[in-house]
Amino acid sequence: MISANPRTRVDLVIVGAGPVGLYGAYYAGARGLSTIVVDSLSQIGGQITAMYPEKLIFDVAGFPAIKGRDLVAGLQAQAAGHDVEYLLGREVQGCVTHADGRHTITTSVGEEIDCGAVVVTGGIGTFTPRKLPAGEDFLGRGLEYFVPDAEPYRGADVVIVGGGDSALDWASMLEPIAGSVTLVHRRSAFRAHQATVDQVMASSVEIVTDAEVTALTGDTELRAAHITHKADGAGREVRCQRVVAALGFLANLGPLRDWELELHDNRHIVVDSAMRTARPGIYAAGDITDYPGKVRLISVGFGEVATAVNNAAVHLDPDAQLFPGHSTDAQPAPVTA
């Protein structure tokens, strides 16, 4: 459930409501742990919900392809039969460890949560999009940094700025329904997966490289993007009603930097094979973690958070078994939509 009046004492706090955090919530429930999941975003799903809910994901075990929003909905349903509470739209701030080993977690809205263990699944931490200097005046009225829903782009002339995975994914997603799609990238080479680049190149998307969008114009609504070629400074105007600036984002660990955790490259939390951090009772899993041989994939994060939760369960009760048994050996909790 999503609550505005949370409990003040639980077994486990999970920091981050992305896919890894949601799977951790299910696994905590399977271990009989009362759990609160905290996230700074107003919806569950983390980056998937905020950035690409309609994008097909191909590397989740058991699904040849699954839309981001469907994956999030399934993970939420999987955890729904357990003792899980969601606190959304607030940031986890302080973490004080007491003499008995329990922790007090504080949030940005003044809540205090007493818990026995913490699992940090905050992805890349909080993230903000890199701005398109030429177009800030049109933000929310033609310019967007994310495409959570493709439908508003139906029939529109769209300019997408960027050369990474998000830019190419959105170009591929919008091409069948938009009136036209123009992709502008400041370099000649793309950072996106080659298969996606090949797909976009074979489509009707117009690709403009070694160029930048230097201005957006219009009156009350966006009418055109002005593109300047870097080699000779030549410019052209492209009619459009919508611009998507997929220029990446700035990640920030925020208050987690003050938790006295060991960090790698000042942006990832160092963990051991049990997903333990440098502080007893605090674990981490998913993209936010680092260790030798780390691979940042959702599928890897699912295994890491299961490891973290099982080790947290033993931390809470040293007499508990680390291995919880196979799920097929127990009657599962009812799954509700």
PDB file of C-alpha atoms in Angstrom, residues 15-317:
ATOM      1  CA  VAL A  15      15.767   2.994  -0.381  1.00  0.00           C
ATOM      2  CA  GLY A  16      14.592   3.137  -3.988  1.00  0.00           C
ATOM      3  CA  ALA A  17      11.384   1.941  -5.677  1.00  0.00           C
ATOM      4  CA  GLY A  18      12.856   0.966  -9.039  1.00  0.00           C
ATOM      5  CA  PRO A  19      12.635  -2.616 -10.353  1.00  0.00           C
ATOM      6  CA  VAL A  20      15.387  -3.876  -8.025  1.00  0.00           C
ATOM      7  CA  GLY A  21      13.791  -2.225  -4.988  1.00  0.00           C
ATOM      8  CA  LEU A  22      10.371  -3.658  -5.885  1.00  0.00           C
ATOM      9  CA  TYR A  23      11.780  -7.151  -6.224  1.00  0.00           C
ATOM     10  CA  GLY A  24      13.532  -6.633  -2.893  1.00  0.00           C
ATOM     11  CA  ALA A  25      10.159  -5.715  -1.363  1.00  0.00           C
ATOM     12  CA  TYR A  26       8.705  -9.001  -2.602  1.00  0.00           C
ATOM     13  CA  TYR A  27      11.656 -10.983  -1.296  1.00  0.00           C
ATOM     14  CA  ALA A  28      11.517  -9.247   2.083  1.00  0.00           C
ATOM     15  CA  GLY A  29       7.865 -10.176   2.320  1.00  0.00           C
ATOM     16  CA  ALA A  30       8.682 -13.762   1.425  1.00  0.00           C
ATOM     17  CA  ARG A  31      11.095 -13.746   4.380  1.00  0.00           C
ATOM     18  CA  GLY A  32       8.342 -12.402   6.632  1.00  0.00           C
ATOM     19  CA  LEU A  33       9.939  -8.964   7.054  1.00  0.00           C
ATOM     20  CA  SER A  34       7.821  -5.850   7.482  1.00  0.00           C
ATOM     21  CA  THR A  35       9.135  -3.364   4.935  1.00  0.00           C
ATOM     22  CA  ILE A  36       8.926   0.286   3.961  1.00  0.00           C
ATOM     23  CA  VAL A  37      10.114   1.376   0.509  1.00  0.00           C
ATOM     24  CA  VAL A  38      11.096   5.042   0.160  1.00  0.00           C
ATOM     25  CA  ASP A  39      11.615   6.888  -3.130  1.00  0.00           C
ATOM     26  CA  SER A  40      12.084  10.535  -4.092  1.00  0.00           C
ATOM     27  CA  LEU A  41       9.877  10.128  -7.174  1.00  0.00           C
ATOM     28  CA  SER A  42       6.094  10.349  -6.913  1.00  0.00           C
ATOM     29  CA  GLN A  43       5.576   6.981  -8.618  1.00  0.00           C
ATOM     30  CA  ILE A  44       7.145   3.578  -8.258  1.00  0.00           C
ATOM     31  CA  GLY A  45       9.374   2.245 -11.020  1.00  0.00           C
ATOM     32  CA  GLY A  46      12.394   4.561 -10.811  1.00  0.00           C
ATOM     33  CA  GLN A  47      14.043   5.483 -14.110  1.00  0.00           C
ATOM     34  CA  ILE A  48      11.793   3.112 -16.058  1.00  0.00           C
ATOM     35  CA  THR A  49       8.628   4.948 -15.032  1.00  0.00           C
ATOM     36  CA  ALA A  50      10.208   8.394 -15.355  1.00  0.00           C
ATOM     37  CA  MET A  51      12.043   7.908 -18.636  1.00  0.00           C
ATOM     38  CA  TYR A  52      10.908   4.979 -20.757  1.00  0.00           C
ATOM     39  CA  PRO A  53       7.739   3.201 -19.569  1.00  0.00           C
ATOM     40  CA  GLU A  54       6.832   2.281 -23.171  1.00  0.00           C
ATOM     41  CA  LYS A  55      10.293   0.997 -24.066  1.00  0.00           C
ATOM     42  CA  LEU A  56      10.642  -2.719 -24.673  1.00  0.00           C
ATOM     43  CA  ILE A  57      13.180  -4.412 -22.382  1.00  0.00           C
ATOM     44  CA  PHE A  58      14.768  -7.553 -23.795  1.00  0.00           C
ATOM     45  CA  ASP A  59      17.094  -8.821 -21.055  1.00  0.00           C
ATOM     46  CA  VAL A  60      14.706  -9.768 -18.248  1.00  0.00           C
ATOM     47  CA  ALA A  61      14.703 -13.526 -17.743  1.00  0.00           C
ATOM     48  CA  GLY A  62      11.530 -15.225 -18.903  1.00  0.00           C
ATOM     49  CA  PHE A  63      10.330 -12.359 -21.111  1.00  0.00           C
ATOM     50  CA  PRO A  64      11.461 -12.192 -24.740  1.00  0.00           C
ATOM     51  CA  ALA A  65      10.347  -8.554 -24.538  1.00  0.00           C
ATOM     52  CA  ILE A  66       8.400  -6.599 -21.950  1.00  0.00           C
ATOM     53  CA  LYS A  67       7.406  -2.947 -21.771  1.00  0.00           C
ATOM     54  CA  GLY A  68       8.883  -1.004 -18.880  1.00  0.00           C
ATOM     55  CA  ARG A  69       5.502  -0.136 -17.392  1.00  0.00           C
ATOM     56  CA  ASP A  70       4.388  -3.788 -17.572  1.00  0.00           C
ATOM     57  CA  LEU A  71       7.537  -4.931 -15.777  1.00  0.00           C
ATOM     58  CA  VAL A  72       6.938  -2.387 -13.011  1.00  0.00           C
ATOM     59  CA  ALA A  73       3.266  -3.395 -12.709  1.00  0.00           C
ATOM     60  CA  GLY A  74       4.236  -7.063 -12.445  1.00  0.00           C
ATOM     61  CA  LEU A  75       6.836  -6.373  -9.765  1.00  0.00           C
ATOM     62  CA  GLN A  76       4.347  -4.321  -7.772  1.00  0.00           C
ATOM     63  CA  ALA A  77       1.775  -7.107  -8.019  1.00  0.00           C
ATOM     64  CA  GLN A  78       4.370  -9.666  -6.958  1.00  0.00           C
ATOM     65  CA  ALA A  79       5.044  -7.731  -3.749  1.00  0.00           C
ATOM     66  CA  ALA A  80       1.402  -6.842  -3.108  1.00  0.00           C
ATOM     67  CA  GLY A  81       0.579  -9.893  -1.024  1.00  0.00           C
ATOM     68  CA  HIS A  82       3.208  -9.004   1.564  1.00  0.00           C
ATOM     69  CA  ASP A  83       3.704  -6.490   4.369  1.00  0.00           C
ATOM     70  CA  VAL A  84       5.069  -3.656   2.219  1.00  0.00           C
ATOM     71  CA  GLU A  85       4.418   0.077   2.491  1.00  0.00           C
ATOM     72  CA  TYR A  86       5.542   2.747   0.002  1.00  0.00           C
ATOM     73  CA  LEU A  87       6.581   6.270   0.935  1.00  0.00           C
ATOM     74  CA  LEU A  88       6.894   8.224  -2.314  1.00  0.00           C
ATOM     75  CA  GLY A  89       7.805  11.803  -3.110  1.00  0.00           C
ATOM     76  CA  ARG A  90      10.332  12.114  -0.287  1.00  0.00           C
ATOM     77  CA  GLU A  91      14.067  11.650  -0.083  1.00  0.00           C
ATOM     78  CA  VAL A  92      15.835   9.516   2.481  1.00  0.00           C
ATOM     79  CA  GLN A  93      18.256  11.754   4.345  1.00  0.00           C
ATOM     80  CA  GLY A  94      19.924  10.699   7.586  1.00  0.00           C
ATOM     81  CA  CYS A  95      20.698   7.267   8.988  1.00  0.00           C
ATOM     82  CA  VAL A  96      21.648   6.996  12.660  1.00  0.00           C
ATOM     83  CA  THR A  97      22.771   3.638  14.048  1.00  0.00           C
ATOM     84  CA  HIS A  98      22.016   3.005  17.717  1.00  0.00           C
ATOM     85  CA  ALA A  99      23.798   0.918  20.335  1.00  0.00           C
ATOM     86  CA  ASP A 100      21.396  -1.991  19.787  1.00  0.00           C
ATOM     87  CA  GLY A 101      22.262  -2.064  16.076  1.00  0.00           C
ATOM     88  CA  ARG A 102      18.950  -0.660  14.877  1.00  0.00           C
ATOM     89  CA  HIS A 103      18.785   2.400  12.642  1.00  0.00           C
ATOM     90  CA  THR A 104      16.694   5.539  12.520  1.00  0.00           C
ATOM     91  CA  ILE A 105      16.026   6.721   8.970  1.00  0.00           C
ATOM     92  CA  THR A 106      14.872  10.300   8.459  1.00  0.00           C
ATOM     93  CA  THR A 107      13.146  11.614   5.332  1.00  0.00           C
ATOM     94  CA  SER A 108      12.880  15.005   3.693  1.00  0.00           C
ATOM     95  CA  VAL A 109       9.331  15.472   5.017  1.00  0.00           C
ATOM     96  CA  GLY A 110      10.377  14.916   8.643  1.00  0.00           C
ATOM     97  CA  GLU A 111       9.460  11.251   9.107  1.00  0.00           C
ATOM     98  CA  GLU A 112      11.554   9.014  11.363  1.00  0.00           C
ATOM     99  CA  ILE A 113      11.544   5.261  10.754  1.00  0.00           C
ATOM    100  CA  ASP A 114      13.078   2.770  13.173  1.00  0.00           C
ATOM    101  CA  CYS A 115      14.347  -0.297  11.310  1.00  0.00           C
ATOM    102  CA  GLY A 116      16.616  -3.269  11.863  1.00  0.00           C
ATOM    103  CA  ALA A 117      18.282  -3.176   8.451  1.00  0.00           C
ATOM    104  CA  VAL A 118      18.489  -1.064   5.298  1.00  0.00           C
ATOM    105  CA  VAL A 119      18.874  -2.073   1.646  1.00  0.00           C
ATOM    106  CA  VAL A 120      19.844   0.731  -0.733  1.00  0.00           C
ATOM    107  CA  THR A 121      18.603   0.117  -4.280  1.00  0.00           C
ATOM    108  CA  GLY A 122      18.729   3.714  -5.451  1.00  0.00           C
ATOM    109  CA  GLY A 123      19.945   3.025  -8.994  1.00  0.00           C
ATOM    110  CA  ILE A 124      22.134   5.988  -9.839  1.00  0.00           C
ATOM    111  CA  GLY A 125      20.698   8.069  -7.000  1.00  0.00           C
ATOM    112  CA  THR A 126      18.584  11.095  -7.800  1.00  0.00           C
ATOM    113  CA  PHE A 127      18.856  12.231 -11.403  1.00  0.00           C
ATOM    114  CA  THR A 128      18.102  15.410 -13.299  1.00  0.00           C
ATOM    115  CA  PRO A 129      18.170  15.826 -17.081  1.00  0.00           C
ATOM    116  CA  ARG A 130      20.887  17.777 -18.817  1.00  0.00           C
ATOM    117  CA  LYS A 131      19.279  20.939 -20.112  1.00  0.00           C
ATOM    118  CA  LEU A 132      18.921  22.095 -23.705  1.00  0.00           C
ATOM    119  CA  PRO A 133      20.037  25.734 -23.348  1.00  0.00           C
ATOM    120  CA  ALA A 134      18.342  26.743 -26.577  1.00  0.00           C
ATOM    121  CA  GLY A 135      14.882  25.723 -25.485  1.00  0.00           C
ATOM    122  CA  GLU A 136      14.191  26.166 -21.782  1.00  0.00           C
ATOM    123  CA  ASP A 137      11.455  28.726 -22.497  1.00  0.00           C
ATOM    124  CA  PHE A 138       9.450  25.965 -24.188  1.00  0.00           C
ATOM    125  CA  LEU A 139       9.762  23.404 -21.389  1.00  0.00           C
ATOM    126  CA  GLY A 140       6.328  21.900 -20.853  1.00  0.00           C
ATOM    127  CA  ARG A 141       4.900  23.452 -24.014  1.00  0.00           C
ATOM    128  CA  GLY A 142       6.688  21.553 -26.709  1.00  0.00           C
ATOM    129  CA  LEU A 143      10.013  20.675 -25.116  1.00  0.00           C
ATOM    130  CA  GLU A 144      10.357  17.600 -22.911  1.00  0.00           C
ATOM    131  CA  TYR A 145      13.271  15.613 -21.508  1.00  0.00           C
ATOM    132  CA  PHE A 146      11.433  12.287 -21.177  1.00  0.00           C
ATOM    133  CA  VAL A 147       8.737  10.454 -23.140  1.00  0.00           C
ATOM    134  CA  PRO A 148       6.608   8.635 -20.572  1.00  0.00           C
ATOM    135  CA  ASP A 149       3.718   8.319 -23.037  1.00  0.00           C
ATOM    136  CA  ALA A 150       3.997   8.187 -26.837  1.00  0.00           C
ATOM    137  CA  GLU A 151       0.382   9.120 -27.548  1.00  0.00           C
ATOM    138  CA  PRO A 152       0.777  12.950 -27.315  1.00  0.00           C
ATOM    139  CA  TYR A 153       3.314  12.668 -30.156  1.00  0.00           C
ATOM    140  CA  ARG A 154       0.905  11.021 -32.585  1.00  0.00           C
ATOM    141  CA  GLY A 155       0.859  12.907 -35.877  1.00  0.00           C
ATOM    142  CA  ALA A 156       3.317  15.544 -34.656  1.00  0.00           C
ATOM    143  CA  ASP A 157       6.569  16.627 -36.263  1.00  0.00           C
ATOM    144  CA  VAL A 158       9.196  15.699 -33.672  1.00  0.00           C
ATOM    145  CA  VAL A 159      12.844  16.669 -33.267  1.00  0.00           C
ATOM    146  CA  ILE A 160      14.913  14.459 -30.948  1.00  0.00           C
ATOM    147  CA  VAL A 161      18.269  15.761 -29.714  1.00  0.00           C
ATOM    148  CA  GLY A 162      20.939  13.288 -28.598  1.00  0.00           C
ATOM    149  CA  GLY A 163      22.923  10.235 -29.610  1.00  0.00           C
ATOM    150  CA  GLY A 164      22.554   7.820 -26.693  1.00  0.00           C
ATOM    151  CA  ASP A 165      20.227   4.914 -26.005  1.00  0.00           C
ATOM    152  CA  SER A 166      17.278   7.071 -24.922  1.00  0.00           C
ATOM    153  CA  ALA A 167      17.447   9.283 -28.022  1.00  0.00           C
ATOM    154  CA  LEU A 168      17.588   6.321 -30.413  1.00  0.00           C
ATOM    155  CA  ASP A 169      14.973   4.333 -28.482  1.00  0.00           C
ATOM    156  CA  TRP A 170      12.539   7.235 -28.560  1.00  0.00           C
ATOM    157  CA  ALA A 171      13.224   7.843 -32.249  1.00  0.00           C
ATOM    158  CA  SER A 172      12.420   4.190 -32.942  1.00  0.00           C
ATOM    159  CA  MET A 173       9.322   4.263 -30.735  1.00  0.00           C
ATOM    160  CA  LEU A 174       7.869   7.493 -32.188  1.00  0.00           C
ATOM    161  CA  GLU A 175       8.693   6.928 -35.857  1.00  0.00           C
ATOM    162  CA  PRO A 176       5.601   4.759 -36.586  1.00  0.00           C
ATOM    163  CA  ILE A 177       3.124   7.232 -35.055  1.00  0.00           C
ATOM    164  CA  ALA A 178       4.647  10.717 -35.474  1.00  0.00           C
ATOM    165  CA  GLY A 179       4.149  12.851 -38.547  1.00  0.00           C
ATOM    166  CA  SER A 180       7.932  13.003 -38.895  1.00  0.00           C
ATOM    167  CA  VAL A 181      10.983  12.422 -36.715  1.00  0.00           C
ATOM    168  CA  THR A 182      14.300  14.253 -37.077  1.00  0.00           C
ATOM    169  CA  LEU A 183      17.230  13.101 -34.944  1.00  0.00           C
ATOM    170  CA  VAL A 184      19.974  15.674 -34.279  1.00  0.00           C
ATOM    171  CA  HIS A 185      23.309  14.622 -32.779  1.00  0.00           C
ATOM    172  CA  ARG A 186      26.376  16.766 -32.238  1.00  0.00           C
ATOM    173  CA  ARG A 187      28.759  13.960 -33.241  1.00  0.00           C
ATOM    174  CA  SER A 188      28.955  11.598 -36.195  1.00  0.00           C
ATOM    175  CA  ALA A 189      29.060   8.442 -34.038  1.00  0.00           C
ATOM    176  CA  PHE A 190      26.277   7.303 -31.719  1.00  0.00           C
ATOM    177  CA  ARG A 191      26.643   5.950 -28.181  1.00  0.00           C
ATOM    178  CA  ALA A 192      23.495   3.814 -28.432  1.00  0.00           C
ATOM    179  CA  HIS A 193      23.459   0.056 -29.002  1.00  0.00           C
ATOM    180  CA  GLN A 194      24.362  -0.667 -32.600  1.00  0.00           C
ATOM    181  CA  ALA A 195      21.243  -2.729 -33.226  1.00  0.00           C
ATOM    182  CA  THR A 196      19.082   0.268 -32.324  1.00  0.00           C
ATOM    183  CA  VAL A 197      21.210   2.594 -34.444  1.00  0.00           C
ATOM    184  CA  ASP A 198      20.813   0.248 -37.411  1.00  0.00           C
ATOM    185  CA  GLN A 199      17.061   0.085 -36.862  1.00  0.00           C
ATOM    186  CA  VAL A 200      16.712   3.878 -36.810  1.00  0.00           C
ATOM    187  CA  MET A 201      18.964   4.297 -39.837  1.00  0.00           C
ATOM    188  CA  ALA A 202      16.763   1.884 -41.792  1.00  0.00           C
ATOM    189  CA  SER A 203      13.603   3.808 -40.844  1.00  0.00           C
ATOM    190  CA  SER A 204      12.083   7.062 -42.087  1.00  0.00           C
ATOM    191  CA  VAL A 205      13.824   9.062 -39.340  1.00  0.00           C
ATOM    192  CA  GLU A 206      15.908  11.910 -40.758  1.00  0.00           C
ATOM    193  CA  ILE A 207      19.338  11.833 -39.124  1.00  0.00           C
ATOM    194  CA  VAL A 208      21.378  15.026 -38.819  1.00  0.00           C
ATOM    195  CA  THR A 209      24.862  14.569 -37.351  1.00  0.00           C
ATOM    196  CA  ASP A 210      27.673  16.977 -36.441  1.00  0.00           C
ATOM    197  CA  ALA A 211      25.002  19.549 -35.658  1.00  0.00           C
ATOM    198  CA  GLU A 212      23.250  21.172 -32.718  1.00  0.00           C
ATOM    199  CA  VAL A 213      19.826  22.625 -32.021  1.00  0.00           C
ATOM    200  CA  THR A 214      20.684  26.263 -31.326  1.00  0.00           C
ATOM    201  CA  ALA A 215      17.201  27.770 -30.968  1.00  0.00           C
ATOM    202  CA  LEU A 216      13.533  26.904 -30.653  1.00  0.00           C
ATOM    203  CA  THR A 217      10.980  29.375 -31.951  1.00  0.00           C
ATOM    204  CA  GLY A 218       7.250  29.888 -31.855  1.00  0.00           C
ATOM    205  CA  ASP A 219       4.667  32.077 -30.177  1.00  0.00           C
ATOM    206  CA  THR A 220       2.439  30.382 -27.617  1.00  0.00           C
ATOM    207  CA  GLU A 221       3.387  26.999 -29.078  1.00  0.00           C
ATOM    208  CA  LEU A 222       6.576  25.533 -30.466  1.00  0.00           C
ATOM    209  CA  ARG A 223       6.829  25.944 -34.231  1.00  0.00           C
ATOM    210  CA  ALA A 224      10.409  25.205 -35.293  1.00  0.00           C
ATOM    211  CA  ALA A 225      13.869  24.040 -34.255  1.00  0.00           C
ATOM    212  CA  HIS A 226      16.912  25.806 -35.650  1.00  0.00           C
ATOM    213  CA  ILE A 227      19.804  23.469 -36.432  1.00  0.00           C
ATOM    214  CA  THR A 228      23.394  24.657 -36.890  1.00  0.00           C
ATOM    215  CA  HIS A 229      25.989  22.455 -38.573  1.00  0.00           C
ATOM    216  CA  LYS A 230      29.288  22.512 -36.682  1.00  0.00           C
ATOM    217  CA  ALA A 231      31.610  22.247 -39.681  1.00  0.00           C
ATOM    218  CA  ASP A 232      30.594  25.418 -41.512  1.00  0.00           C
ATOM    219  CA  GLY A 233      28.067  27.116 -39.244  1.00  0.00           C
ATOM    220  CA  ALA A 234      25.334  26.708 -41.832  1.00  0.00           C
ATOM    221  CA  GLY A 235      21.844  26.707 -40.385  1.00  0.00           C
ATOM    222  CA  ARG A 236      18.443  25.309 -41.260  1.00  0.00           C
ATOM    223  CA  GLU A 237      14.987  25.446 -39.795  1.00  0.00           C
ATOM    224  CA  VAL A 238      12.974  22.293 -39.140  1.00  0.00           C
ATOM    225  CA  ARG A 239       9.262  22.594 -38.551  1.00  0.00           C
ATOM    226  CA  CYS A 240       8.210  20.797 -35.388  1.00  0.00           C
ATOM    227  CA  GLN A 241       5.603  20.848 -32.663  1.00  0.00           C
ATOM    228  CA  ARG A 242       7.602  18.780 -30.196  1.00  0.00           C
ATOM    229  CA  VAL A 243      11.259  18.481 -29.203  1.00  0.00           C
ATOM    230  CA  VAL A 244      12.702  15.733 -27.010  1.00  0.00           C
ATOM    231  CA  ALA A 245      16.099  16.614 -25.518  1.00  0.00           C
ATOM    232  CA  ALA A 246      17.724  13.283 -24.650  1.00  0.00           C
ATOM    233  CA  LEU A 247      21.062  14.671 -23.519  1.00  0.00           C
ATOM    234  CA  GLY A 248      21.569  12.363 -20.571  1.00  0.00           C
ATOM    235  CA  PHE A 249      21.204  13.238 -16.930  1.00  0.00           C
ATOM    236  CA  LEU A 250      23.206  14.237 -13.895  1.00  0.00           C
ATOM    237  CA  ALA A 251      23.267  11.638 -11.124  1.00  0.00           C
ATOM    238  CA  ASN A 252      23.676  12.527  -7.480  1.00  0.00           C
ATOM    239  CA  LEU A 253      23.924  10.265  -4.444  1.00  0.00           C
ATOM    240  CA  GLY A 254      22.629  13.165  -2.361  1.00  0.00           C
ATOM    241  CA  PRO A 255      22.472  12.552   1.407  1.00  0.00           C
ATOM    242  CA  LEU A 256      23.810   9.011   0.953  1.00  0.00           C
ATOM    243  CA  ARG A 257      27.249  10.613   0.641  1.00  0.00           C
ATOM    244  CA  ASP A 258      27.027  11.427   4.365  1.00  0.00           C
ATOM    245  CA  TRP A 259      26.229   7.864   5.431  1.00  0.00           C
ATOM    246  CA  GLU A 260      29.904   6.909   5.873  1.00  0.00           C
ATOM    247  CA  LEU A 261      29.699   4.251   3.179  1.00  0.00           C
ATOM    248  CA  GLU A 262      32.725   3.329   1.088  1.00  0.00           C
ATOM    249  CA  LEU A 263      32.313   4.830  -2.386  1.00  0.00           C
ATOM    250  CA  HIS A 264      33.977   4.004  -5.700  1.00  0.00           C
ATOM    251  CA  ASP A 265      34.493   6.889  -8.134  1.00  0.00           C
ATOM    252  CA  ASN A 266      32.470   8.982  -5.690  1.00  0.00           C
ATOM    253  CA  ARG A 267      29.234   7.624  -7.193  1.00  0.00           C
ATOM    254  CA  HIS A 268      28.862   3.904  -6.421  1.00  0.00           C
ATOM    255  CA  ILE A 269      28.560   2.106  -3.076  1.00  0.00           C
ATOM    256  CA  VAL A 270      31.163  -0.606  -2.506  1.00  0.00           C
ATOM    257  CA  VAL A 271      29.712  -3.935  -1.324  1.00  0.00           C
ATOM    258  CA  ASP A 272      31.027  -7.427  -0.634  1.00  0.00           C
ATOM    259  CA  SER A 273      29.642 -10.735  -1.920  1.00  0.00           C
ATOM    260  CA  ALA A 274      26.818 -10.585   0.647  1.00  0.00           C
ATOM    261  CA  MET A 275      25.891  -7.071  -0.564  1.00  0.00           C
ATOM    262  CA  ARG A 276      27.072  -5.642   2.766  1.00  0.00           C
ATOM    263  CA  THR A 277      28.310  -2.063   2.824  1.00  0.00           C
ATOM    264  CA  ALA A 278      30.909  -0.655   5.189  1.00  0.00           C
ATOM    265  CA  ARG A 279      28.209  -0.121   7.857  1.00  0.00           C
ATOM    266  CA  PRO A 280      26.739  -3.133   9.672  1.00  0.00           C
ATOM    267  CA  GLY A 281      23.080  -3.685   8.853  1.00  0.00           C
ATOM    268  CA  ILE A 282      23.191  -1.608   5.687  1.00  0.00           C
ATOM    269  CA  TYR A 283      23.176  -3.407   2.340  1.00  0.00           C
ATOM    270  CA  ALA A 284      22.981  -2.263  -1.267  1.00  0.00           C
ATOM    271  CA  ALA A 285      22.003  -3.804  -4.603  1.00  0.00           C
ATOM    272  CA  GLY A 286      21.535  -2.818  -8.229  1.00  0.00           C
ATOM    273  CA  ASP A 287      23.207  -0.147 -10.326  1.00  0.00           C
ATOM    274  CA  ILE A 288      24.261   1.885  -7.287  1.00  0.00           C
ATOM    275  CA  THR A 289      26.703  -0.827  -6.147  1.00  0.00           C
ATOM    276  CA  ASP A 290      30.261  -1.595  -7.150  1.00  0.00           C
ATOM    277  CA  TYR A 291      32.550  -4.605  -6.737  1.00  0.00           C
ATOM    278  CA  PRO A 292      35.106  -6.372  -8.987  1.00  0.00           C
ATOM    279  CA  GLY A 293      33.375  -7.699 -12.085  1.00  0.00           C
ATOM    280  CA  LYS A 294      30.194  -5.664 -11.556  1.00  0.00           C
ATOM    281  CA  VAL A 295      27.718  -5.756 -14.474  1.00  0.00           C
ATOM    282  CA  ARG A 296      24.947  -3.145 -14.363  1.00  0.00           C
ATOM    283  CA  LEU A 297      21.834  -4.921 -15.630  1.00  0.00           C
ATOM    284  CA  ILE A 298      18.339  -5.240 -14.176  1.00  0.00           C
ATOM    285  CA  SER A 299      18.706  -9.012 -14.215  1.00  0.00           C
ATOM    286  CA  VAL A 300      21.887  -8.797 -12.151  1.00  0.00           C
ATOM    287  CA  GLY A 301      20.204  -6.410  -9.711  1.00  0.00           C
ATOM    288  CA  PHE A 302      17.415  -8.915  -9.056  1.00  0.00           C
ATOM    289  CA  GLY A 303      19.942 -11.494  -7.868  1.00  0.00           C
ATOM    290  CA  GLU A 304      21.851  -8.922  -5.836  1.00  0.00           C
ATOM    291  CA  VAL A 305      18.784  -7.712  -3.954  1.00  0.00           C
ATOM    292  CA  ALA A 306      17.720 -11.290  -3.162  1.00  0.00           C
ATOM    293  CA  THR A 307      21.199 -11.817  -1.712  1.00  0.00           C
ATOM    294  CA  ALA A 308      20.989  -8.553   0.223  1.00  0.00           C
ATOM    295  CA  VAL A 309      17.560  -9.294   1.704  1.00  0.00           C
ATOM    296  CA  ASN A 310      18.484 -12.835   2.740  1.00  0.00           C
ATOM    297  CA  ASN A 311      21.617 -11.597   4.461  1.00  0.00           C
ATOM    298  CA  ALA A 312      19.616  -8.806   6.095  1.00  0.00           C
ATOM    299  CA  ALA A 313      17.198 -11.431   7.411  1.00  0.00           C
ATOM    300  CA  VAL A 314      20.086 -13.235   9.117  1.00  0.00           C
ATOM    301  CA  HIS A 315      21.392  -9.912  10.443  1.00  0.00           C
ATOM    302  CA  LEU A 316      17.982  -9.335  12.026  1.00  0.00           C
ATOM    303  CA  ASP A 317      17.782 -12.899  13.385  1.00  0.00           C
TER     304      ASP A 317
END
